[in-house]
Tab-separated table of C-alpha atoms and ligand atoms in Angstrom:
chain	number	residue	atom	x	y	z
A	1	MET	CA	0.000	0.000	0.000
A	2	GLN	CA	1.241	3.479	-0.887
A	3	ASN	CA	2.331	5.636	2.108
A	4	PRO	CA	-0.671	8.032	2.491
A	5	TYR	CA	1.659	10.950	3.313
A	6	LEU	CA	3.658	10.613	0.077
A	7	PRO	CA	2.560	12.924	-2.757
A	8	TYR	CA	2.663	11.878	-6.404
A	9	PRO	CA	5.084	14.085	-8.354
A	10	VAL	CA	3.331	16.143	-11.054
A	11	SER	CA	4.316	18.910	-13.446
A	12	ILE	CA	2.194	21.932	-14.252
A	13	ASN	CA	0.934	21.526	-17.823
A	14	GLN	CA	-1.338	24.533	-18.086
A	15	VAL	CA	-2.276	27.582	-15.997
A	16	ILE	CA	-5.498	29.473	-16.746
A	17	THR	CA	-6.320	32.766	-15.033
A	18	GLU	CA	-10.058	32.435	-14.460
A	19	THR	CA	-11.279	35.688	-12.936
A	20	GLU	CA	-10.901	39.396	-13.625
A	21	ASP	CA	-9.283	39.965	-10.212
A	22	ARG	CA	-6.654	37.333	-11.214
A	23	ASN	CA	-7.033	35.671	-7.794
A	24	LEU	CA	-8.400	32.399	-9.171
A	25	LYS	CA	-6.205	30.224	-11.349
A	26	THR	CA	-6.846	26.771	-12.754
A	27	TYR	CA	-3.950	24.308	-12.886
A	28	LYS	CA	-3.783	21.235	-15.061
A	29	PHE	CA	-1.192	18.756	-13.814
A	30	ALA	CA	0.393	15.757	-15.531
A	31	PHE	CA	1.681	12.830	-13.472
A	32	LEU	CA	5.435	12.369	-13.893
A	33	ASN	CA	5.554	8.620	-13.202
A	34	SER	CA	3.738	6.108	-15.365
A	35	GLY	CA	0.938	4.351	-13.506
A	36	ASP	CA	0.387	7.207	-11.035
A	37	GLU	CA	-2.638	8.543	-12.943
A	38	ASP	CA	-4.310	5.130	-12.542
A	39	ARG	CA	-3.329	4.952	-8.873
A	40	PHE	CA	-4.893	8.418	-8.357
A	41	ALA	CA	-8.337	7.077	-9.375
A	42	TYR	CA	-10.939	9.483	-7.973
A	43	HIS	CA	-14.680	10.256	-7.899
A	44	ALA	CA	-16.365	13.631	-8.485
A	45	GLY	CA	-16.527	15.397	-5.118
A	46	GLN	CA	-13.156	14.301	-3.718
A	47	PHE	CA	-10.208	16.556	-2.911
A	48	ALA	CA	-6.423	16.297	-2.789
A	49	GLU	CA	-3.597	17.933	-0.857
A	50	LEU	CA	-1.531	20.085	-3.230
A	51	SER	CA	2.034	20.070	-2.023
A	52	VAL	CA	4.402	22.955	-2.782
A	53	THR	CA	7.945	21.980	-1.833
A	54	GLY	CA	9.232	23.854	1.199
A	55	LYS	CA	5.953	25.732	1.696
A	56	GLY	CA	3.342	23.165	2.702
A	57	GLU	CA	0.169	21.466	1.561
A	58	ILE	CA	-3.360	22.739	0.952
A	59	PRO	CA	-6.600	20.783	0.515
A	60	ILE	CA	-8.241	21.634	-2.833
A	61	GLY	CA	-11.305	20.075	-4.476
A	62	ILE	CA	-10.622	18.125	-7.675
A	63	ALA	CA	-12.122	20.192	-10.502
A	64	SER	CA	-11.534	17.687	-13.295
A	65	SER	CA	-13.849	14.756	-13.825
A	66	PRO	CA	-12.721	11.141	-13.564
A	67	THR	CA	-13.901	10.860	-17.178
A	68	GLU	CA	-11.224	13.360	-18.303
A	69	LYS	CA	-7.933	11.570	-18.906
A	70	GLY	CA	-4.315	12.723	-19.151
A	71	PHE	CA	-4.489	15.434	-16.528
A	72	VAL	CA	-5.954	16.326	-13.155
A	73	MET	CA	-7.230	19.844	-12.572
A	74	PHE	CA	-7.650	22.214	-9.611
A	75	THR	CA	-8.778	25.840	-9.288
A	76	VAL	CA	-7.044	27.754	-6.523
A	77	ASN	CA	-7.978	31.011	-4.830
A	78	LYS	CA	-4.965	33.061	-3.752
A	79	VAL	CA	-5.505	33.657	-0.033
A	80	GLY	CA	-2.310	32.928	1.894
A	81	LEU	CA	1.065	31.253	2.070
A	82	VAL	CA	0.777	28.115	-0.060
A	83	SER	CA	-1.835	29.361	-2.519
A	84	SER	CA	0.260	32.511	-3.187
A	85	HIS	CA	3.338	30.399	-3.932
A	86	LEU	CA	1.299	28.224	-6.238
A	87	HIS	CA	0.065	31.342	-8.045
A	88	ASN	CA	3.719	32.240	-8.757
A	89	MET	CA	4.527	28.839	-10.259
A	90	ARG	CA	4.760	28.323	-14.002
A	91	VAL	CA	4.126	25.693	-16.665
A	92	GLY	CA	6.804	22.983	-16.315
A	93	ASP	CA	7.301	23.461	-12.564
A	94	VAL	CA	7.157	20.282	-10.504
A	95	MET	CA	5.166	19.792	-7.293
A	96	GLY	CA	3.145	17.080	-5.531
A	97	ILE	CA	-0.436	15.837	-5.215
A	98	ARG	CA	-1.517	13.651	-2.299
A	99	GLY	CA	-4.790	11.796	-2.589
A	100	PRO	CA	-7.470	11.385	-3.721
A	101	LEU	CA	-8.908	12.145	-0.288
A	102	GLY	CA	-12.302	12.181	1.405
A	103	ASN	CA	-15.655	10.860	0.282
A	104	TRP	CA	-17.548	11.979	-2.819
A	105	TYR	CA	-21.022	12.860	-3.990
A	106	PRO	CA	-23.163	9.708	-3.568
A	107	TRP	CA	-23.337	8.741	-7.247
A	108	ASP	CA	-24.919	5.357	-6.492
A	109	ILE	CA	-27.904	7.179	-4.900
A	110	LEU	CA	-27.920	10.040	-7.438
A	111	GLU	CA	-28.213	7.759	-10.483
A	112	GLY	CA	-31.749	7.771	-11.847
A	113	LYS	CA	-32.567	11.079	-10.155
A	114	ASN	CA	-33.110	14.711	-11.155
A	115	ILE	CA	-30.008	16.622	-10.053
A	116	VAL	CA	-30.005	20.293	-9.051
A	117	ILE	CA	-26.495	21.723	-8.763
A	118	ILE	CA	-26.374	24.975	-6.775
A	119	GLY	CA	-23.017	26.747	-6.587
A	120	GLY	CA	-21.603	30.105	-5.648
A	121	GLY	CA	-18.195	31.683	-6.130
A	122	PHE	CA	-15.104	29.506	-6.311
A	123	ALA	CA	-16.806	26.566	-4.576
A	124	PHE	CA	-17.935	25.563	-8.083
A	125	THR	CA	-14.815	23.394	-8.574
A	126	THR	CA	-16.131	19.948	-7.611
A	127	LEU	CA	-19.468	20.921	-9.166
A	128	ARG	CA	-17.685	21.349	-12.514
A	129	SER	CA	-16.260	17.874	-12.008
A	130	SER	CA	-19.768	16.559	-11.343
A	131	ILE	CA	-21.325	18.258	-14.378
A	132	ILE	CA	-18.627	16.953	-16.741
A	133	TYR	CA	-19.078	13.494	-15.194
A	134	MET	CA	-22.862	13.488	-15.663
A	135	LEU	CA	-22.668	14.901	-19.219
A	136	GLU	CA	-20.212	12.219	-20.354
A	137	PRO	CA	-22.121	10.378	-23.133
A	138	ALA	CA	-21.808	7.035	-21.326
A	139	ASN	CA	-23.268	8.580	-18.143
A	140	ARG	CA	-25.900	11.100	-19.272
A	141	SER	CA	-28.714	8.532	-19.543
A	142	LYS	CA	-28.085	7.491	-15.925
A	143	PHE	CA	-29.494	10.838	-14.724
A	144	LYS	CA	-32.859	12.499	-15.319
A	145	ASP	CA	-33.081	16.315	-15.577
A	146	ILE	CA	-29.968	18.275	-14.658
A	147	HIS	CA	-30.325	21.867	-13.435
A	148	VAL	CA	-27.363	24.123	-12.675
A	149	ILE	CA	-27.740	27.347	-10.712
A	150	TYR	CA	-24.358	29.056	-10.496
A	151	GLY	CA	-23.665	32.569	-9.306
A	152	ALA	CA	-20.721	34.918	-8.925
A	153	ARG	CA	-20.430	38.564	-7.896
A	154	THR	CA	-19.866	39.813	-11.465
A	155	PRO	CA	-19.562	38.227	-14.932
A	156	GLY	CA	-15.780	38.518	-14.680
A	157	MET	CA	-15.756	36.429	-11.490
A	158	LEU	CA	-17.386	33.355	-13.055
A	159	LEU	CA	-15.191	30.261	-13.428
A	160	TYR	CA	-14.943	28.114	-16.562
A	161	LYS	CA	-16.661	30.713	-18.793
A	162	ASP	CA	-16.111	28.807	-22.054
A	163	GLU	CA	-17.657	25.657	-20.638
A	164	LEU	CA	-20.600	27.571	-19.166
A	165	ALA	CA	-21.276	28.967	-22.655
A	166	GLU	CA	-21.084	25.458	-24.152
A	167	TRP	CA	-23.458	24.013	-21.547
A	168	GLU	CA	-25.869	26.912	-22.181
A	169	LYS	CA	-26.217	25.692	-25.793
A	170	ARG	CA	-27.087	22.103	-24.842
A	171	ASP	CA	-30.641	20.882	-24.418
A	172	ASP	CA	-29.799	18.128	-21.923
A	173	ILE	CA	-28.835	20.497	-19.097
A	174	ASN	CA	-30.777	23.503	-17.723
A	175	MET	CA	-28.335	26.312	-17.001
A	176	HIS	CA	-29.249	29.265	-14.746
A	177	ILE	CA	-26.130	31.421	-14.524
A	178	THR	CA	-26.451	34.535	-12.404
A	179	VAL	CA	-24.412	37.476	-11.101
A	180	ASP	CA	-25.080	39.701	-8.117
A	181	ALA	CA	-24.794	42.792	-10.281
A	182	THR	CA	-23.520	43.964	-13.654
A	183	ASP	CA	-23.550	47.070	-15.815
A	184	ASP	CA	-22.662	45.022	-18.904
A	185	PRO	CA	-25.420	45.757	-21.488
A	186	ASP	CA	-24.554	42.482	-23.283
A	187	TRP	CA	-25.091	40.284	-20.209
A	188	LYS	CA	-27.726	37.771	-21.326
A	189	TYR	CA	-28.179	35.641	-18.214
A	190	ASN	CA	-29.753	36.252	-14.766
A	191	VAL	CA	-29.044	39.025	-12.280
A	192	GLY	CA	-29.780	38.169	-8.645
A	193	PHE	CA	-28.426	36.233	-5.723
A	194	VAL	CA	-28.260	32.443	-5.884
A	195	PRO	CA	-31.092	31.876	-3.343
A	196	THR	CA	-33.422	34.127	-5.389
A	197	ILE	CA	-32.602	32.350	-8.646
A	198	THR	CA	-33.040	29.004	-6.868
A	199	GLU	CA	-36.510	30.115	-5.776
A	200	GLN	CA	-37.353	31.083	-9.368
A	201	LYS	CA	-35.738	28.236	-11.329
A	202	ALA	CA	-35.202	25.135	-9.192
A	203	PRO	CA	-37.811	22.385	-9.597
A	204	ASN	CA	-40.005	21.396	-6.697
A	205	ALA	CA	-38.658	18.348	-4.965
A	206	ASP	CA	-40.125	14.907	-5.305
A	207	ASP	CA	-38.516	11.680	-4.107
A	208	ASP	CA	-36.448	11.645	-7.295
A	209	THR	CA	-34.811	15.060	-6.963
A	210	TYR	CA	-31.561	15.814	-5.151
A	211	ALA	CA	-29.739	19.125	-4.674
A	212	ILE	CA	-25.950	19.451	-4.390
A	213	VAL	CA	-25.110	22.778	-2.772
A	214	CYS	CA	-21.607	24.300	-2.542
A	215	GLY	CA	-20.852	27.908	-1.825
A	216	PRO	CA	-19.983	30.512	0.755
A	217	PRO	CA	-21.757	30.184	4.132
A	218	ILE	CA	-24.004	33.202	3.439
A	219	MET	CA	-25.263	31.608	0.208
A	220	ILE	CA	-25.942	28.312	1.939
A	221	LYS	CA	-27.710	30.057	4.839
A	222	PHE	CA	-30.240	31.712	2.500
A	223	THR	CA	-30.535	28.831	0.012
A	224	GLN	CA	-31.511	26.217	2.581
A	225	PRO	CA	-34.898	27.756	3.492
A	226	VAL	CA	-35.674	28.097	-0.233
A	227	LEU	CA	-35.021	24.372	-0.696
A	228	ASP	CA	-37.148	23.657	2.392
A	229	ASP	CA	-40.017	25.624	0.810
A	230	LEU	CA	-39.543	23.706	-2.454
A	231	GLY	CA	-40.010	20.481	-0.517
A	232	TYR	CA	-36.471	19.084	-0.421
A	233	LYS	CA	-36.014	16.703	2.491
A	234	HIS	CA	-32.737	17.138	4.307
A	235	ASP	CA	-31.382	13.816	3.063
A	236	GLN	CA	-31.969	15.135	-0.485
A	237	ILE	CA	-29.679	18.135	0.128
A	238	ILE	CA	-25.977	17.314	-0.240
A	239	MET	CA	-23.226	19.717	0.816
A	240	SER	CA	-19.431	19.791	0.834
A	241	LEU	CA	-17.569	21.366	3.773
A	242	GLU	CA	-14.260	23.240	3.635
A	243	ASN	CA	-13.063	23.013	7.243
A	244	ARG	CA	-9.398	23.703	7.915
A	245	MET	CA	-7.499	20.443	7.826
A	246	LYS	CA	-3.957	19.075	7.781
A	247	CYS	CA	-3.376	15.343	7.322
A	248	GLY	CA	-6.431	14.639	5.146
A	249	ILE	CA	-6.661	11.049	6.385
A	250	GLY	CA	-8.471	11.309	9.734
A	251	ILE	CA	-5.463	11.207	12.043
A	252	CYS	CA	-4.365	14.694	13.114
A	253	GLY	CA	-7.717	15.938	14.455
A	254	HIS	CA	-7.583	19.433	12.859
A	255	CYS	CA	-10.920	19.157	11.074
A	256	ASN	CA	-13.159	17.027	13.243
A	257	ILE	CA	-16.711	18.079	14.109
A	258	GLY	CA	-17.761	15.984	17.065
A	259	LYS	CA	-16.938	12.393	16.068
A	260	GLU	CA	-16.738	13.110	12.333
A	261	PHE	CA	-13.472	13.883	10.546
A	262	VAL	CA	-14.379	16.226	7.703
A	263	CYS	CA	-11.338	15.008	5.734
A	264	LYS	CA	-12.176	11.293	5.964
A	265	ASP	CA	-15.909	10.975	6.758
A	266	GLY	CA	-16.573	14.035	4.557
A	267	PRO	CA	-16.188	16.559	3.074
A	268	VAL	CA	-19.546	15.530	1.563
A	269	PHE	CA	-22.482	15.275	3.987
A	270	THR	CA	-26.240	15.418	3.600
A	271	LEU	CA	-27.979	18.217	5.454
A	272	ALA	CA	-29.704	15.490	7.485
A	273	GLN	CA	-26.255	14.345	8.684
A	274	LEU	CA	-25.110	17.916	9.387
A	275	ASN	CA	-28.251	18.533	11.461
A	276	HIS	CA	-26.983	15.909	13.917
A	277	MET	CA	-23.472	17.374	14.162
A	278	PRO	CA	-22.293	20.271	16.377
A	279	LYS	CA	-22.552	23.577	14.460
A	280	GLU	CA	-18.762	23.928	14.059
A	281	TYR	CA	-18.666	24.155	10.259
B	301	LIG	C1	-12.118	19.842	1.215
B	301	LIG	C2	-11.646	21.228	0.834
B	301	LIG	C3	-11.726	21.645	-0.479
B	301	LIG	C4	-11.269	22.919	-0.840
B	301	LIG	N1	-11.340	23.264	-2.166
B	301	LIG	C5	-10.834	24.435	-2.550
B	301	LIG	C6	-10.805	24.770	-3.939
B	301	LIG	O1	-11.240	24.004	-4.810
B	301	LIG	N2	-10.228	25.951	-4.276
B	301	LIG	C7	-9.728	26.824	-3.332
B	301	LIG	O2	-9.228	27.866	-3.712
B	301	LIG	N3	-9.781	26.550	-2.015
B	301	LIG	C8	-10.296	25.367	-1.596
B	301	LIG	N4	-10.282	25.064	-0.259
B	301	LIG	C9	-9.758	26.047	0.702
B	301	LIG	C10	-8.211	25.987	0.725
B	301	LIG	O3	-7.813	24.739	1.280
B	301	LIG	C11	-7.620	27.121	1.586
B	301	LIG	O4	-7.939	28.351	1.013
B	301	LIG	C12	-6.091	26.962	1.622
B	301	LIG	O5	-5.781	25.885	2.500
B	301	LIG	C13	-5.386	28.216	2.108
B	301	LIG	O6	-4.016	27.909	2.235
B	301	LIG	P1	-2.894	29.048	2.204
B	301	LIG	O7	-1.619	28.437	2.708
B	301	LIG	O8	-2.831	29.695	0.883
B	301	LIG	O9	-3.452	30.108	3.235
B	301	LIG	P2	-3.031	30.327	4.759
B	301	LIG	O10	-1.762	31.141	4.771
B	301	LIG	O11	-3.056	29.021	5.489
B	301	LIG	O12	-4.277	31.167	5.251
B	301	LIG	C14	-4.654	32.405	4.652
B	301	LIG	C15	-5.985	32.841	5.238
B	301	LIG	O13	-7.000	31.896	4.854
B	301	LIG	C16	-7.600	31.339	6.036
B	301	LIG	N5	-7.882	29.914	5.732
B	301	LIG	C17	-7.007	28.951	5.429
B	301	LIG	N6	-7.648	27.778	5.200
B	301	LIG	C18	-8.971	28.018	5.368
B	301	LIG	C19	-10.145	27.219	5.285
B	301	LIG	N7	-10.138	25.911	4.976
B	301	LIG	N8	-11.323	27.832	5.541
B	301	LIG	C20	-11.394	29.134	5.858
B	301	LIG	N9	-10.318	29.948	5.945
B	301	LIG	C21	-9.125	29.401	5.714
B	301	LIG	C22	-6.551	31.498	7.114
B	301	LIG	O14	-7.110	31.529	8.400
B	301	LIG	C23	-5.982	32.851	6.761
B	301	LIG	O15	-6.828	33.903	7.166
B	301	LIG	C24	-10.739	23.809	0.136
B	301	LIG	C25	-10.674	23.385	1.468
B	301	LIG	C26	-11.103	22.123	1.812
B	301	LIG	C27	-10.988	21.667	3.235
């Protein structure tokens, strides 16, 4: 068994500046050793520790889909020590990836269901992974209707703009992109906060409809009552937590909430599970 603390060596293949403030960059990595890509087999919803030599490790959600081969992708917000060093790295630089870590969205339960993806800001990363996974031709028939409600502060703060435009053109996914505000006369999508757009566009829940919600705490706080009103039971609302963590494998105790280690038992929980946990997230 591979030592869980040992990262796989990777090189940076591509860097994409996503947002107008230049604080969000997407990195595509290639594994340096043959066989490592297969060993790093992951599911949509998992995360990895990105390891910058001499600086440290940070947990980041995997933004690529397991159906995308030849690279693994992450989108990183520049907030502090490690993420700032990563933002200064260039194509060809070598670093490490440790994982895949944590649980994932419950695809065995989600198959055969209507899926409502609700995302805000840069928490859209594992949601992109999920959308690509569900839209894969071999997978699309496994899911019923797919709705995506995704919001950012301004048009320039949206991630993955080219893909959003592509998904907008498809008739097998219902896109509801929104921004808090814009003075762009050419903006052709919604204006309004994510909870408001959810109220307007999300389908009422039946037993076959699940919502996956990822975003800043304020978005989640105001989206949850909307989903309650639409009839979503709390085991039909799936969330991913971003607690501070270190080891990523349920040993160090940095991220635990009560008995649950967010890194190992999570980061994905249903709202029904979160309701039974201390409010430390
Ligand atoms: C499961 C998981 C998935 C994540 N996915 C992503 C992702 O896809 N993209 C992304 O950009 N970020 C993601 N994050 C958050 C990311 O891990 C932190 O922003 C990162 O660890 C900051 O490291 P740093 O060394 O750059 O900052 P530091 O120098 O450690 O800290 C800078 C500032 O950020 C605060 N901070 C650090 N970590 C967190 C945290 N987890 N929550 C709240 N505040 C924090 C610190 O208190 C400090 O104020 C994820 C976190 C988790 C646990």
